Short mmCIF file of C-alpha atoms and ligand atoms in Angstrom, two decimals:
data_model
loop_
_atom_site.label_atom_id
_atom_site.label_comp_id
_atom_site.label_asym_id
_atom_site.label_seq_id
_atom_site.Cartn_x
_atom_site.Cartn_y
_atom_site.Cartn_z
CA UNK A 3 68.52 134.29 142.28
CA UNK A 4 70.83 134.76 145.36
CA UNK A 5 69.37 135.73 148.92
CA UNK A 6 69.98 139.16 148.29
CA UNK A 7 68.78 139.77 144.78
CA UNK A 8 65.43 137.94 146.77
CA UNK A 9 64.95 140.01 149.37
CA UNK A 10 65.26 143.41 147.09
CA UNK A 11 62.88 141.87 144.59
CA UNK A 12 60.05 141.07 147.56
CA UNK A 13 60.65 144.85 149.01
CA UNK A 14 59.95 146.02 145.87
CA UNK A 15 56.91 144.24 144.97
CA UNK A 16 56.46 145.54 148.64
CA UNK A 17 56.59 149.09 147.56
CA UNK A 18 54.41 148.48 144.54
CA UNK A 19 51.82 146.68 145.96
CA UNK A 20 51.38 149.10 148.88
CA UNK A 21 50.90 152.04 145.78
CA UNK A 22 47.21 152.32 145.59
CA UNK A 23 46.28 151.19 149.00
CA UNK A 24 44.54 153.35 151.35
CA UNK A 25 46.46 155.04 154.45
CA UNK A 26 43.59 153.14 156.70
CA UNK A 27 44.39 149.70 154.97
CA UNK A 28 48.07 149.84 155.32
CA UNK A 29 47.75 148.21 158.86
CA UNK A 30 45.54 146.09 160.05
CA UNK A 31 44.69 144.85 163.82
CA UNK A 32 45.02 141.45 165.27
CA UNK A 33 43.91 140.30 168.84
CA UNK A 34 44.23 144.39 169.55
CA UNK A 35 47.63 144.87 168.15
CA UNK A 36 48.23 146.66 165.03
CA UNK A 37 50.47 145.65 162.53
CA UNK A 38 51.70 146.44 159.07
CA UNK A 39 49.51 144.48 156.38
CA UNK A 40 52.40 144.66 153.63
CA UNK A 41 54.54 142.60 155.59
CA UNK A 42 52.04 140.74 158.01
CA UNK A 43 48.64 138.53 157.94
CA UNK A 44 46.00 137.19 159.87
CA UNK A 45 46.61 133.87 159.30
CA UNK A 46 50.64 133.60 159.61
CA UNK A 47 49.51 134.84 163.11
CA UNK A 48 47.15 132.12 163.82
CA UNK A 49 50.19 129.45 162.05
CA UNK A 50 53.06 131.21 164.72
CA UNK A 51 50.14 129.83 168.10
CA UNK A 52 51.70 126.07 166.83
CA UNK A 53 55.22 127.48 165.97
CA UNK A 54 57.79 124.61 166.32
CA UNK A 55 61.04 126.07 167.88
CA UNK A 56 64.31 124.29 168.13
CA UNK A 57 66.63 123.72 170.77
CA UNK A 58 69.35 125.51 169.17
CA UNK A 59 67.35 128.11 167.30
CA UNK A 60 68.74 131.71 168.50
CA UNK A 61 65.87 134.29 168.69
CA UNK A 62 66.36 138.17 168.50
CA UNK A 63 63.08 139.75 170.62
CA UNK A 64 62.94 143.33 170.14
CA UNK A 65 60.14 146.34 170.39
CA UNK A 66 60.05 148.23 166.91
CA UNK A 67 63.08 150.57 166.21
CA UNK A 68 65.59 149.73 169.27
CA UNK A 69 68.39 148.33 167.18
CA UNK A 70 66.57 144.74 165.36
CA UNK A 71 68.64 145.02 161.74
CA UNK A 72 71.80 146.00 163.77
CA UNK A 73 71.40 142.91 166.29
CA UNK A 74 70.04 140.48 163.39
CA UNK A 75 73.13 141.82 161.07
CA UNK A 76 75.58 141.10 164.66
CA UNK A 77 73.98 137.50 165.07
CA UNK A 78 74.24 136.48 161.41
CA UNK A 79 78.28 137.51 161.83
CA UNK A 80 78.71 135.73 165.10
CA UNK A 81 77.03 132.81 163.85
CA UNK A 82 78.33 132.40 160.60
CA UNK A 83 82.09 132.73 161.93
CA UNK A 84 81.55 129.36 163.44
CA UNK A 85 78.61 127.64 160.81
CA UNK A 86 78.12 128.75 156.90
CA UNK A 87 75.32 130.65 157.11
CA UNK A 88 73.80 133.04 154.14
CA UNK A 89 71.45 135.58 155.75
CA UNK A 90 67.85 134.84 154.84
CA UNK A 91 66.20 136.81 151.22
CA UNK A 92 64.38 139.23 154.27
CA UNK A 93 64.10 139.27 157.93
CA UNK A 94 63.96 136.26 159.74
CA UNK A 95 61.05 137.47 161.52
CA UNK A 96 58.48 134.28 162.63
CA UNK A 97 55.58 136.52 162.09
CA UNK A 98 56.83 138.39 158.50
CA UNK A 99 54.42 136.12 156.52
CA UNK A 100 57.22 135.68 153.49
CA UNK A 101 59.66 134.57 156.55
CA UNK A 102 57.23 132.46 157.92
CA UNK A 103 56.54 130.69 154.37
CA UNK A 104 60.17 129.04 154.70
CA UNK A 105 59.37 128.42 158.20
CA UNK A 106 57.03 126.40 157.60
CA UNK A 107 58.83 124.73 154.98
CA UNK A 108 61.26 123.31 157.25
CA UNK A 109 63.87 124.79 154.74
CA UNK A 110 65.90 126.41 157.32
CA UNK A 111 69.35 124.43 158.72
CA UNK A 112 69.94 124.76 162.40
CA UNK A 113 70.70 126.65 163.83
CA UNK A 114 68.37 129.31 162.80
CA UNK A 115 68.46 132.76 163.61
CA UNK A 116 64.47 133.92 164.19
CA UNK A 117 63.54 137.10 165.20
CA UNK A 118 60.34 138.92 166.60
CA UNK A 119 58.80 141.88 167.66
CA UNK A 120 55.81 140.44 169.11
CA UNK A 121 55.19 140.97 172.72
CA UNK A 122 56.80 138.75 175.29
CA UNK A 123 53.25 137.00 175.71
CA UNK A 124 52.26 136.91 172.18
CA UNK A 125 55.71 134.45 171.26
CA UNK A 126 55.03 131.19 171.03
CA UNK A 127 55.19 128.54 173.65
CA UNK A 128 57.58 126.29 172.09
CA UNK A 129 60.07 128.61 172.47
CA UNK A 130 59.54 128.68 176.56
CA UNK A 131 59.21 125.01 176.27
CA UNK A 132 62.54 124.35 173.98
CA UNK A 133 63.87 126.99 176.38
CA UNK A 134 65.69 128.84 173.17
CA UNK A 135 67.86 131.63 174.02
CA UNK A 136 66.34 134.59 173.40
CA UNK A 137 68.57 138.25 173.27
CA UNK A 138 66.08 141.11 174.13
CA UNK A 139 67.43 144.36 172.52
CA UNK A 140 65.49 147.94 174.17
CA UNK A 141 66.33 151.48 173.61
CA UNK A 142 65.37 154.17 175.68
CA UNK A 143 61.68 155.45 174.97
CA UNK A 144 62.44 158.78 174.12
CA UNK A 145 64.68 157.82 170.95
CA UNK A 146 62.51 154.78 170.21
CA UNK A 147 59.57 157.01 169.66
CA UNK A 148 61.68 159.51 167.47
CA UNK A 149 62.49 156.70 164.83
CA UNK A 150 59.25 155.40 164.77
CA UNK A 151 58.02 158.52 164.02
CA UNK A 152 60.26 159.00 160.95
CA UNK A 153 60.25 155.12 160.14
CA UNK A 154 56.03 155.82 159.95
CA UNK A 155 57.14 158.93 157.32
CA UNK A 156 59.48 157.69 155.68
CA UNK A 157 58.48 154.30 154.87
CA UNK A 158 55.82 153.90 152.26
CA UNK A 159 54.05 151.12 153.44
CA UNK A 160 53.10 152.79 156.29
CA UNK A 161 50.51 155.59 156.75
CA UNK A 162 52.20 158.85 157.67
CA UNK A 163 51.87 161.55 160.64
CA UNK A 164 51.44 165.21 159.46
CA UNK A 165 53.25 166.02 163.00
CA UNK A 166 55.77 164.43 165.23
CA UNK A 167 53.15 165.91 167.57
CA UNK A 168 50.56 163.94 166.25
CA UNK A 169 52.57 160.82 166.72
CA UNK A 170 53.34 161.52 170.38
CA UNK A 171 49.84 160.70 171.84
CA UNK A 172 49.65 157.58 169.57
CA UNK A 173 52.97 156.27 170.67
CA UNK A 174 52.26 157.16 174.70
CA UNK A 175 48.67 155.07 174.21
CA UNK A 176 50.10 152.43 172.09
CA UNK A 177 48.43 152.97 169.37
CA UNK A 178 51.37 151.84 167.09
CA UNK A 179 52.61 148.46 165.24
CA UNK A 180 53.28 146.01 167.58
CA UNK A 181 51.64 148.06 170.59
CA UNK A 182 53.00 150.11 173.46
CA UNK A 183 56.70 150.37 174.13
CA UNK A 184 55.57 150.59 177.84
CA UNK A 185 53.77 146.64 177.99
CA UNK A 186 56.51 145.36 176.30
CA UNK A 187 59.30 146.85 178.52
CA UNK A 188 56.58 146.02 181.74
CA UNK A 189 56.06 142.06 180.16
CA UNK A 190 60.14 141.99 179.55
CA UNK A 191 61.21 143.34 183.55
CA UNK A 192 59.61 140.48 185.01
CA UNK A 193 62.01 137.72 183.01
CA UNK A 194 65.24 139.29 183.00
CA UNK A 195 66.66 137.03 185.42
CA UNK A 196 65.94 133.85 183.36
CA UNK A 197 69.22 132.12 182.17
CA UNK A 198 67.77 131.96 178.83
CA UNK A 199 67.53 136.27 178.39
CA UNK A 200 69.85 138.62 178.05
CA UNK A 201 69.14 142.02 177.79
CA UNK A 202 71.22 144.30 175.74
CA UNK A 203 70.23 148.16 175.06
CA UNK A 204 71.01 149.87 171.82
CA UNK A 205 72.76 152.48 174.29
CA UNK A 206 75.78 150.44 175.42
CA UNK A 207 76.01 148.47 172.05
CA UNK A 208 76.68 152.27 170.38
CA UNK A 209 79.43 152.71 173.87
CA UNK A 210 81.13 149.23 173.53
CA UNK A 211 80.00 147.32 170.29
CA UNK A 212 83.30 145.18 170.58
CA UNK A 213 82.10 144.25 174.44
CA UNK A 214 78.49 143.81 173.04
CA UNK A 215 79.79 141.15 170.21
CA UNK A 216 81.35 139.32 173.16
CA UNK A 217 78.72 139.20 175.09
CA UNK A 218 75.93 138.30 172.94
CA UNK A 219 78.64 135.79 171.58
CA UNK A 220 79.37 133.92 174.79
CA UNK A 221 75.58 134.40 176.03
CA UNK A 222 74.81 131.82 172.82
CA UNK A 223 77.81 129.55 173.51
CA UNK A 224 79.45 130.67 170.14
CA UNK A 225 83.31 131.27 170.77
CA UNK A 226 85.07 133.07 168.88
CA UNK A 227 88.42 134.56 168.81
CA UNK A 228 89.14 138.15 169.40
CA UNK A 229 90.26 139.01 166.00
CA UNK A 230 86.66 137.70 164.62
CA UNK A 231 85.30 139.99 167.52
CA UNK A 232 87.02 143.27 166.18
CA UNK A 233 85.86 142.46 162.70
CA UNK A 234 82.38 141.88 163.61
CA UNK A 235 82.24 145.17 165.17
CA UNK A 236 83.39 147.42 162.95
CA UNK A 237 80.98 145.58 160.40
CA UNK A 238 78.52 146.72 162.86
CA UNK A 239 79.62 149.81 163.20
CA UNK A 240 76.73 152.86 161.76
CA UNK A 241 78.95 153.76 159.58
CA UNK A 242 79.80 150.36 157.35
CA UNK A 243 76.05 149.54 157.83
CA UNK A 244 74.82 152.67 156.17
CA UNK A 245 77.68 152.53 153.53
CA UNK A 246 76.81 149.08 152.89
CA UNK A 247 72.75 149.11 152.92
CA UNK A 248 72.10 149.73 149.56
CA UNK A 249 73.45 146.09 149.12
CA UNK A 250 71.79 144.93 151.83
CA UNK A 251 68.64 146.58 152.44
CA UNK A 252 68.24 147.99 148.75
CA UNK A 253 65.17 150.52 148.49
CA UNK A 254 64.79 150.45 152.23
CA UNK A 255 68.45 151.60 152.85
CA UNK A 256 67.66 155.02 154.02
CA UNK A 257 64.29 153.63 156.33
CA UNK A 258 66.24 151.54 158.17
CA UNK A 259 69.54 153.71 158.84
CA UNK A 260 68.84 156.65 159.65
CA UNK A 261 71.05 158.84 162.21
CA UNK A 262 71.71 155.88 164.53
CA UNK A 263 72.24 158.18 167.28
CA UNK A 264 71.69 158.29 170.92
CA UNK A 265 69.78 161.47 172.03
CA UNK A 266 68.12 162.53 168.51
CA UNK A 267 64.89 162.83 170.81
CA UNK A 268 66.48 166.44 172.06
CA UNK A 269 66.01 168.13 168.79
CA UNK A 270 61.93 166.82 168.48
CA UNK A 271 60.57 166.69 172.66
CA UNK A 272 58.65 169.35 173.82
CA UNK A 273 59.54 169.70 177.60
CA UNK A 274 55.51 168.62 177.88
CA UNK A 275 56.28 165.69 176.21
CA UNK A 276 59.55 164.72 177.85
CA UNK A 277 58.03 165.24 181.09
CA UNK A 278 55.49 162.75 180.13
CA UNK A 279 57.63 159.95 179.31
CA UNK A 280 59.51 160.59 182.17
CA UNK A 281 56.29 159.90 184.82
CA UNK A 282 55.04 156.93 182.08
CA UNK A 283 59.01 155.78 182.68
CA UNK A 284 58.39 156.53 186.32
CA UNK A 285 55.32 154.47 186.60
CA UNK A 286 56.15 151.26 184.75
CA UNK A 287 59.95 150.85 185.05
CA UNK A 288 61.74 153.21 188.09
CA UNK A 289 63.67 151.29 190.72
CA UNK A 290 63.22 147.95 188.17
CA UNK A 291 66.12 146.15 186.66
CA UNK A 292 64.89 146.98 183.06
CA UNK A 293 65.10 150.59 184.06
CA UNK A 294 68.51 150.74 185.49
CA UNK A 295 69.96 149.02 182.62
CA UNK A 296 68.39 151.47 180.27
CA UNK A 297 70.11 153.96 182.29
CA UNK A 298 66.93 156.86 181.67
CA UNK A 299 68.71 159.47 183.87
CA UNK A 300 71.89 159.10 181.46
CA UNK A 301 70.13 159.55 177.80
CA UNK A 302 66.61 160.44 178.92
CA UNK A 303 67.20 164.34 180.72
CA UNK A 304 67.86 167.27 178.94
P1 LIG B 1235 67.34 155.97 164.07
O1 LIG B 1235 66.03 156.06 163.37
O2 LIG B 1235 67.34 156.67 165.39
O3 LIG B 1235 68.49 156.36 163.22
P2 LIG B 1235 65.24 148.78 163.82
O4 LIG B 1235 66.26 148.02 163.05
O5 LIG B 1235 64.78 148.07 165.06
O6 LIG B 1235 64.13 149.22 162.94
O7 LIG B 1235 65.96 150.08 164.40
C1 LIG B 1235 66.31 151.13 163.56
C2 LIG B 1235 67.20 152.10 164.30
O8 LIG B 1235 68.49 151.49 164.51
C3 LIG B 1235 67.45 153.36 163.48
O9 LIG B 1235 67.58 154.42 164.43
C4 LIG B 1235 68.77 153.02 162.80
O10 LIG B 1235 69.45 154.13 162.29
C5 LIG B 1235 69.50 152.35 163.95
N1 LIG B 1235 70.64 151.53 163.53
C6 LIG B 1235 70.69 150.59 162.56
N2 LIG B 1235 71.93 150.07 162.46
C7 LIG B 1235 72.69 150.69 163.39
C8 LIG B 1235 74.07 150.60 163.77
N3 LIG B 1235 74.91 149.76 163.17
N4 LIG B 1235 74.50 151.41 164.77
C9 LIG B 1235 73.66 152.27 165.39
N5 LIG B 1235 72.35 152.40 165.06
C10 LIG B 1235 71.87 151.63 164.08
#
């Protein structure tokens, strides 16, 4: 069976074993997190404390919803114009516990292409130690919060929200997978500066996805020529993605890829709510770098 044909047979089995679980055991919580028990476990998280990263691995950190498949699907390209590389049967996420199971079979050729979601102080050491390049991919809260919102509804391993105004206070509080949007941006702010991070938002990969391919290319020391930039991008563009993710995401085509838009949050904020996320925004990230570059006053007013 091919990569591919693997990863839709595991989502599947994910859809049918999450059939006749309860809404309250669809996530579970871990050290005060909470995270989805279909694709997560207990014990790949105590595994991940003694994670052995490599030099050359080339790690994708992202909060829930800002962009992961569309980074992960830009890295794969960029990578495997220079080294044959078959994207992994799921995502290469070091705390997915199928992921992790080839992980810790030492199955995976350098370099490898890891991703996360875990908070900056939850990923392992080894990778500070190794010092492996890590691209950080944010979105601006308001949108962020939208997506999760329908990813929660419209993804069945999930439990769902009879509101989007039920979701709000649970996404402001951090009572969602992975935790609050807010620690993780807070955690990130304070490393930008670190020759080993770069910081891309979803916002100016939608503005310049061509500029974004060369920079995320040159940031890993991966050079490529500008005709395998152009062609990366428009494989990245929405449009191919969503064309293509029946192939490549199979029944989770229409969870993952969505509207892909910037400034969906419009058509669901109350000006309560948006007035809310501007002081939270206010409070943790104003005047910081992490805040200019997600440029709130551009896609986060009315
Ligand atoms: P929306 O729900 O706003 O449409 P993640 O992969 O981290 O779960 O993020 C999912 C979000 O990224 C979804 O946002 C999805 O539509 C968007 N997305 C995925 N691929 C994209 C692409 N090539 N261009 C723009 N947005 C993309």
């Amino acid at each position: 069976m091919d990569n591919n044909s693997q990863f839709h047979e595991d989502l599947k089995k994910i859809l049918d074993a999450v059939k006749n679980v309860s809404k309250e055991a669809l996530v579970f919580t871990y050290n005060g997190v909470m995270y989805p028990a279909a694709i997560c476990d207990t014990d790949t998280f105590k595994d991940i404390e003694s994670f052995e990263a490599r030099e050359e691995d080339l790690m994708l950190v992202s909060y829930p919803k800002c962009g992961t498949n569309w980074a992960i699907s830009l890295l794969y390209s960029i990578v495997g114009a220079k080294y044959k590389k078959e994207a992994p049967s799921c995502m290469p996420a070091i705390e997915f516990k199928a992921y992790n199971k080839s992980l810790k079979e030492n199955t995976v050729s350098s370099p490898r292409i890891l991703a996360t979601h875990l908070h900056y102080h939850n990923i392992p050491q080894s990778f500070f130690d190794k010092k492996v390049k890590m691209l950080v991919v944010f979105r601006n809260p308001k949108d962020t919060a939208v997506s999760f919102f329908h990813f929660y509804n419209n993804n069945p391993a999930l439990p769902d929200y009879d509101t989007w105004d039920d979701f709000f206070p649970d996404f402001m509080t951090g009572k969602v997978l992975w935790g609050s949007y807010f620690d993780h941006a807070d955690a990130w702010n304070k490393h930008l500066d670190e020759d080993t991070v770069l910081l891309m938002t979803f916002e100016d990969m939608k503005e310049d996805l061509e500029g974004s391919v060369k920079k995320i290319s040159e940031f890993f020391g991966m050079s490529i020529t500008e005709e395998q930039v152009k062609q990366i991008a428009e494989k990245g563009s929405f449009k191919y993605m969503k064309e293509n993710s029946g192939k490549t995401h199979g029944d989770f085509a229409e969870i993952f890829f969505r509207k892909g838009d910037v400034g969906d949050w419009r058509s669901h904020f109350s000006k309560a709510q948006s007035h809310e996320v501007d002081s939270k925004f206010e409070e943790c990230l104003a005047g910081t770098k992490l805040g200019e570059l997600l440029k709130y006053n551009v896609h986060c007013k009315w």
